[in-house]
């Protein structure tokens, strides 16, 4: 019996194309897999961690190839920051920019919940975080959007 390898890398590649396709032209929003480095820009989307899990889908006799359901979630981090003197940026402006980035991530998944045939179904699970905090250039707002991906293996 051949068990397929998890498709994490393929899902990464799909999201790295689908999410930036939602950005307005010439927006300057950065898209990263992993660490964005020291100078990520004022607005960016970053694919971070994966949580993999398996659970029984069907069990008849020895099970066969498709008896396990593979599921994982990909965490996508969005961040917006405002450069100001004396930390006086209206924090709601920064929060609004971060939530707009969340909208781009959610729209990319909602437009094709099968991720181009890579998943039975994919869906955003939540948006976590968002409270503005002080940073080295002013204020920033960060949120994590876990995207659930379900497959049969």
PDB file of C-alpha atoms in Angstrom:
ATOM      1  CA  UNK A   1       0.000   0.000   0.000  1.00  0.00           C
ATOM      2  CA  UNK A   2       1.360   3.419  -0.966  1.00  0.00           C
ATOM      3  CA  UNK A   3       0.508   6.180   1.459  1.00  0.00           C
ATOM      4  CA  UNK A   4       0.758   9.646  -0.108  1.00  0.00           C
ATOM      5  CA  UNK A   5       3.022  12.203   1.518  1.00  0.00           C
ATOM      6  CA  UNK A   6       1.320  15.171   3.191  1.00  0.00           C
ATOM      7  CA  UNK A   7       0.728  17.985   0.730  1.00  0.00           C
ATOM      8  CA  UNK A   8       1.950  20.831   2.955  1.00  0.00           C
ATOM      9  CA  UNK A   9       4.463  22.166   0.400  1.00  0.00           C
ATOM     10  CA  UNK A  10       1.833  22.162  -2.355  1.00  0.00           C
ATOM     11  CA  UNK A  11      -0.613  24.036  -0.107  1.00  0.00           C
ATOM     12  CA  UNK A  12       2.116  26.582   0.713  1.00  0.00           C
ATOM     13  CA  UNK A  13       2.712  27.110  -3.019  1.00  0.00           C
ATOM     14  CA  UNK A  14      -1.014  27.513  -3.665  1.00  0.00           C
ATOM     15  CA  UNK A  15      -1.445  30.093  -0.879  1.00  0.00           C
ATOM     16  CA  UNK A  16       1.690  31.992  -1.965  1.00  0.00           C
ATOM     17  CA  UNK A  17      -0.044  32.565  -5.317  1.00  0.00           C
ATOM     18  CA  UNK A  18      -3.696  32.878  -4.253  1.00  0.00           C
ATOM     19  CA  UNK A  19      -3.324  35.379  -1.407  1.00  0.00           C
ATOM     20  CA  UNK A  20      -1.271  38.030  -3.259  1.00  0.00           C
ATOM     21  CA  UNK A  21      -3.715  37.768  -6.175  1.00  0.00           C
ATOM     22  CA  UNK A  22      -6.191  39.497  -3.831  1.00  0.00           C
ATOM     23  CA  UNK A  23      -3.902  42.490  -3.146  1.00  0.00           C
ATOM     24  CA  UNK A  24      -4.573  45.731  -5.015  1.00  0.00           C
ATOM     25  CA  UNK A  25      -2.067  46.436  -7.782  1.00  0.00           C
ATOM     26  CA  UNK A  26       1.059  48.236  -6.572  1.00  0.00           C
ATOM     27  CA  UNK A  27      -0.068  47.923  -2.938  1.00  0.00           C
ATOM     28  CA  UNK A  28       3.404  47.167  -1.639  1.00  0.00           C
ATOM     29  CA  UNK A  29       2.006  44.445   0.627  1.00  0.00           C
ATOM     30  CA  UNK A  30       4.651  41.799   1.258  1.00  0.00           C
ATOM     31  CA  UNK A  31       3.968  38.038   1.055  1.00  0.00           C
ATOM     32  CA  UNK A  32       6.338  35.688   2.867  1.00  0.00           C
ATOM     33  CA  UNK A  33       6.828  32.021   3.659  1.00  0.00           C
ATOM     34  CA  UNK A  34       8.421  31.983   7.088  1.00  0.00           C
ATOM     35  CA  UNK A  35      10.466  34.831   8.513  1.00  0.00           C
ATOM     36  CA  UNK A  36      10.038  38.085   6.563  1.00  0.00           C
ATOM     37  CA  UNK A  37      13.496  39.270   7.634  1.00  0.00           C
ATOM     38  CA  UNK A  38      14.489  42.523   9.278  1.00  0.00           C
ATOM     39  CA  UNK A  39      12.650  44.933   6.952  1.00  0.00           C
ATOM     40  CA  UNK A  40       9.249  43.395   6.132  1.00  0.00           C
ATOM     41  CA  UNK A  41       7.461  46.636   5.214  1.00  0.00           C
ATOM     42  CA  UNK A  42       4.465  48.299   6.820  1.00  0.00           C
ATOM     43  CA  UNK A  43       1.934  45.673   5.704  1.00  0.00           C
ATOM     44  CA  UNK A  44       2.611  42.011   5.121  1.00  0.00           C
ATOM     45  CA  UNK A  45       1.127  38.534   5.073  1.00  0.00           C
ATOM     46  CA  UNK A  46       3.251  35.639   6.315  1.00  0.00           C
ATOM     47  CA  UNK A  47       2.675  31.888   6.204  1.00  0.00           C
ATOM     48  CA  UNK A  48       4.012  30.538   9.491  1.00  0.00           C
ATOM     49  CA  UNK A  49       3.361  27.264  11.302  1.00  0.00           C
ATOM     50  CA  UNK A  50       1.512  24.075  10.370  1.00  0.00           C
ATOM     51  CA  UNK A  51      -0.322  21.751  12.749  1.00  0.00           C
ATOM     52  CA  UNK A  52      -0.818  18.263  11.274  1.00  0.00           C
ATOM     53  CA  UNK A  53      -3.355  15.731  12.613  1.00  0.00           C
ATOM     54  CA  UNK A  54      -4.791  12.403  11.460  1.00  0.00           C
ATOM     55  CA  UNK A  55      -8.057  10.766  12.465  1.00  0.00           C
ATOM     56  CA  UNK A  56      -9.960   7.655  11.338  1.00  0.00           C
ATOM     57  CA  UNK A  57     -12.319   8.292   8.441  1.00  0.00           C
ATOM     58  CA  UNK A  58     -13.544   4.732   7.833  1.00  0.00           C
ATOM     59  CA  UNK A  59     -12.470   1.396   9.203  1.00  0.00           C
ATOM     60  CA  UNK A  60     -13.470  -1.797   7.435  1.00  0.00           C
ATOM     61  CA  UNK A  61     -11.198  -4.802   7.843  1.00  0.00           C
ATOM     62  CA  UNK A  62      -7.576  -3.721   7.513  1.00  0.00           C
ATOM     63  CA  UNK A  63      -8.596  -0.167   6.646  1.00  0.00           C
ATOM     64  CA  UNK A  64      -7.028   0.214   3.216  1.00  0.00           C
ATOM     65  CA  UNK A  65      -5.360   3.282   1.807  1.00  0.00           C
ATOM     66  CA  UNK A  66      -8.054   5.850   2.619  1.00  0.00           C
ATOM     67  CA  UNK A  67      -8.984   4.951   6.172  1.00  0.00           C
ATOM     68  CA  UNK A  68      -7.214   7.955   7.692  1.00  0.00           C
ATOM     69  CA  UNK A  69      -8.359  11.517   7.248  1.00  0.00           C
ATOM     70  CA  UNK A  70      -5.440  13.887   7.082  1.00  0.00           C
ATOM     71  CA  UNK A  71      -6.029  17.356   8.340  1.00  0.00           C
ATOM     72  CA  UNK A  72      -3.784  20.254   9.027  1.00  0.00           C
ATOM     73  CA  UNK A  73      -4.014  23.922   9.655  1.00  0.00           C
ATOM     74  CA  UNK A  74      -1.722  26.519   8.194  1.00  0.00           C
ATOM     75  CA  UNK A  75      -1.294  29.654  10.263  1.00  0.00           C
ATOM     76  CA  UNK A  76      -1.227  32.844   8.237  1.00  0.00           C
ATOM     77  CA  UNK A  77      -0.062  35.949  10.064  1.00  0.00           C
ATOM     78  CA  UNK A  78      -1.032  39.415   8.888  1.00  0.00           C
ATOM     79  CA  UNK A  79       0.540  42.603  10.180  1.00  0.00           C
ATOM     80  CA  UNK A  80       0.081  46.312   9.622  1.00  0.00           C
ATOM     81  CA  UNK A  81       2.146  49.086  11.171  1.00  0.00           C
ATOM     82  CA  UNK A  82       2.141  52.847  11.140  1.00  0.00           C
ATOM     83  CA  UNK A  83       5.257  54.991  11.229  1.00  0.00           C
ATOM     84  CA  UNK A  84       4.721  58.058  13.383  1.00  0.00           C
ATOM     85  CA  UNK A  85       6.541  60.283  15.821  1.00  0.00           C
ATOM     86  CA  UNK A  86       5.666  59.953  19.499  1.00  0.00           C
ATOM     87  CA  UNK A  87       3.416  56.915  18.864  1.00  0.00           C
ATOM     88  CA  UNK A  88       0.444  59.140  17.996  1.00  0.00           C
ATOM     89  CA  UNK A  89      -0.976  57.142  15.070  1.00  0.00           C
ATOM     90  CA  UNK A  90      -4.678  56.560  15.439  1.00  0.00           C
ATOM     91  CA  UNK A  91      -4.664  52.903  16.468  1.00  0.00           C
ATOM     92  CA  UNK A  92      -7.955  52.272  14.651  1.00  0.00           C
ATOM     93  CA  UNK A  93      -6.288  53.063  11.316  1.00  0.00           C
ATOM     94  CA  UNK A  94      -3.697  50.350  11.947  1.00  0.00           C
ATOM     95  CA  UNK A  95      -6.376  47.888  13.116  1.00  0.00           C
ATOM     96  CA  UNK A  96      -8.441  48.578   9.989  1.00  0.00           C
ATOM     97  CA  UNK A  97      -5.414  47.916   7.753  1.00  0.00           C
ATOM     98  CA  UNK A  98      -4.723  44.603   9.511  1.00  0.00           C
ATOM     99  CA  UNK A  99      -8.335  43.490   9.117  1.00  0.00           C
ATOM    100  CA  UNK A 100      -8.180  44.360   5.411  1.00  0.00           C
ATOM    101  CA  UNK A 101      -5.230  41.961   5.142  1.00  0.00           C
ATOM    102  CA  UNK A 102      -7.344  39.289   6.881  1.00  0.00           C
ATOM    103  CA  UNK A 103     -10.005  39.877   4.222  1.00  0.00           C
ATOM    104  CA  UNK A 104      -7.470  39.124   1.466  1.00  0.00           C
ATOM    105  CA  UNK A 105      -6.493  35.832   3.134  1.00  0.00           C
ATOM    106  CA  UNK A 106     -10.102  34.757   3.742  1.00  0.00           C
ATOM    107  CA  UNK A 107     -11.173  35.695   0.208  1.00  0.00           C
ATOM    108  CA  UNK A 108      -8.330  33.669  -1.335  1.00  0.00           C
ATOM    109  CA  UNK A 109      -9.578  30.532   0.458  1.00  0.00           C
ATOM    110  CA  UNK A 110     -13.299  31.215   0.001  1.00  0.00           C
ATOM    111  CA  UNK A 111     -12.883  31.607  -3.766  1.00  0.00           C
ATOM    112  CA  UNK A 112     -11.526  28.047  -4.062  1.00  0.00           C
ATOM    113  CA  UNK A 113     -12.131  25.947  -0.931  1.00  0.00           C
ATOM    114  CA  UNK A 114     -10.601  22.940  -2.719  1.00  0.00           C
ATOM    115  CA  UNK A 115      -7.312  24.845  -3.137  1.00  0.00           C
ATOM    116  CA  UNK A 116      -7.040  23.894  -6.774  1.00  0.00           C
ATOM    117  CA  UNK A 117      -7.729  20.212  -6.054  1.00  0.00           C
ATOM    118  CA  UNK A 118      -5.284  19.903  -3.143  1.00  0.00           C
ATOM    119  CA  UNK A 119      -7.973  19.547  -0.458  1.00  0.00           C
ATOM    120  CA  UNK A 120     -11.402  18.081   0.093  1.00  0.00           C
ATOM    121  CA  UNK A 121     -12.175  21.371   1.775  1.00  0.00           C
ATOM    122  CA  UNK A 122     -10.220  24.294   3.189  1.00  0.00           C
ATOM    123  CA  UNK A 123     -11.621  27.089   5.296  1.00  0.00           C
ATOM    124  CA  UNK A 124     -10.441  29.914   7.551  1.00  0.00           C
ATOM    125  CA  UNK A 125     -11.110  28.951  11.159  1.00  0.00           C
ATOM    126  CA  UNK A 126     -10.709  32.247  13.011  1.00  0.00           C
ATOM    127  CA  UNK A 127      -8.838  35.518  13.213  1.00  0.00           C
ATOM    128  CA  UNK A 128      -6.898  35.838  16.456  1.00  0.00           C
ATOM    129  CA  UNK A 129      -5.293  38.981  17.840  1.00  0.00           C
ATOM    130  CA  UNK A 130      -5.407  42.463  16.388  1.00  0.00           C
ATOM    131  CA  UNK A 131      -5.034  44.790  19.371  1.00  0.00           C
ATOM    132  CA  UNK A 132      -2.645  47.595  18.444  1.00  0.00           C
ATOM    133  CA  UNK A 133       0.664  47.643  20.298  1.00  0.00           C
ATOM    134  CA  UNK A 134       3.675  49.936  20.283  1.00  0.00           C
ATOM    135  CA  UNK A 135       6.538  48.944  17.999  1.00  0.00           C
ATOM    136  CA  UNK A 136       9.843  50.466  16.921  1.00  0.00           C
ATOM    137  CA  UNK A 137       8.186  52.684  14.286  1.00  0.00           C
ATOM    138  CA  UNK A 138       4.893  53.549  15.974  1.00  0.00           C
ATOM    139  CA  UNK A 139       2.051  51.058  16.328  1.00  0.00           C
ATOM    140  CA  UNK A 140       1.298  47.664  14.830  1.00  0.00           C
ATOM    141  CA  UNK A 141      -1.607  45.231  14.690  1.00  0.00           C
ATOM    142  CA  UNK A 142      -1.036  41.512  14.079  1.00  0.00           C
ATOM    143  CA  UNK A 143      -3.551  38.703  13.612  1.00  0.00           C
ATOM    144  CA  UNK A 144      -3.223  34.976  13.022  1.00  0.00           C
ATOM    145  CA  UNK A 145      -5.667  33.285  10.626  1.00  0.00           C
ATOM    146  CA  UNK A 146      -5.555  29.476  10.885  1.00  0.00           C
ATOM    147  CA  UNK A 147      -6.684  27.843   7.643  1.00  0.00           C
ATOM    148  CA  UNK A 148      -7.967  24.289   8.051  1.00  0.00           C
ATOM    149  CA  UNK A 149      -7.215  21.836   5.241  1.00  0.00           C
ATOM    150  CA  UNK A 150      -8.950  18.437   5.161  1.00  0.00           C
ATOM    151  CA  UNK A 151      -7.855  15.547   2.945  1.00  0.00           C
ATOM    152  CA  UNK A 152      -8.279  11.774   2.724  1.00  0.00           C
ATOM    153  CA  UNK A 153      -5.112   9.675   2.756  1.00  0.00           C
TER     154      UNK A 153
END
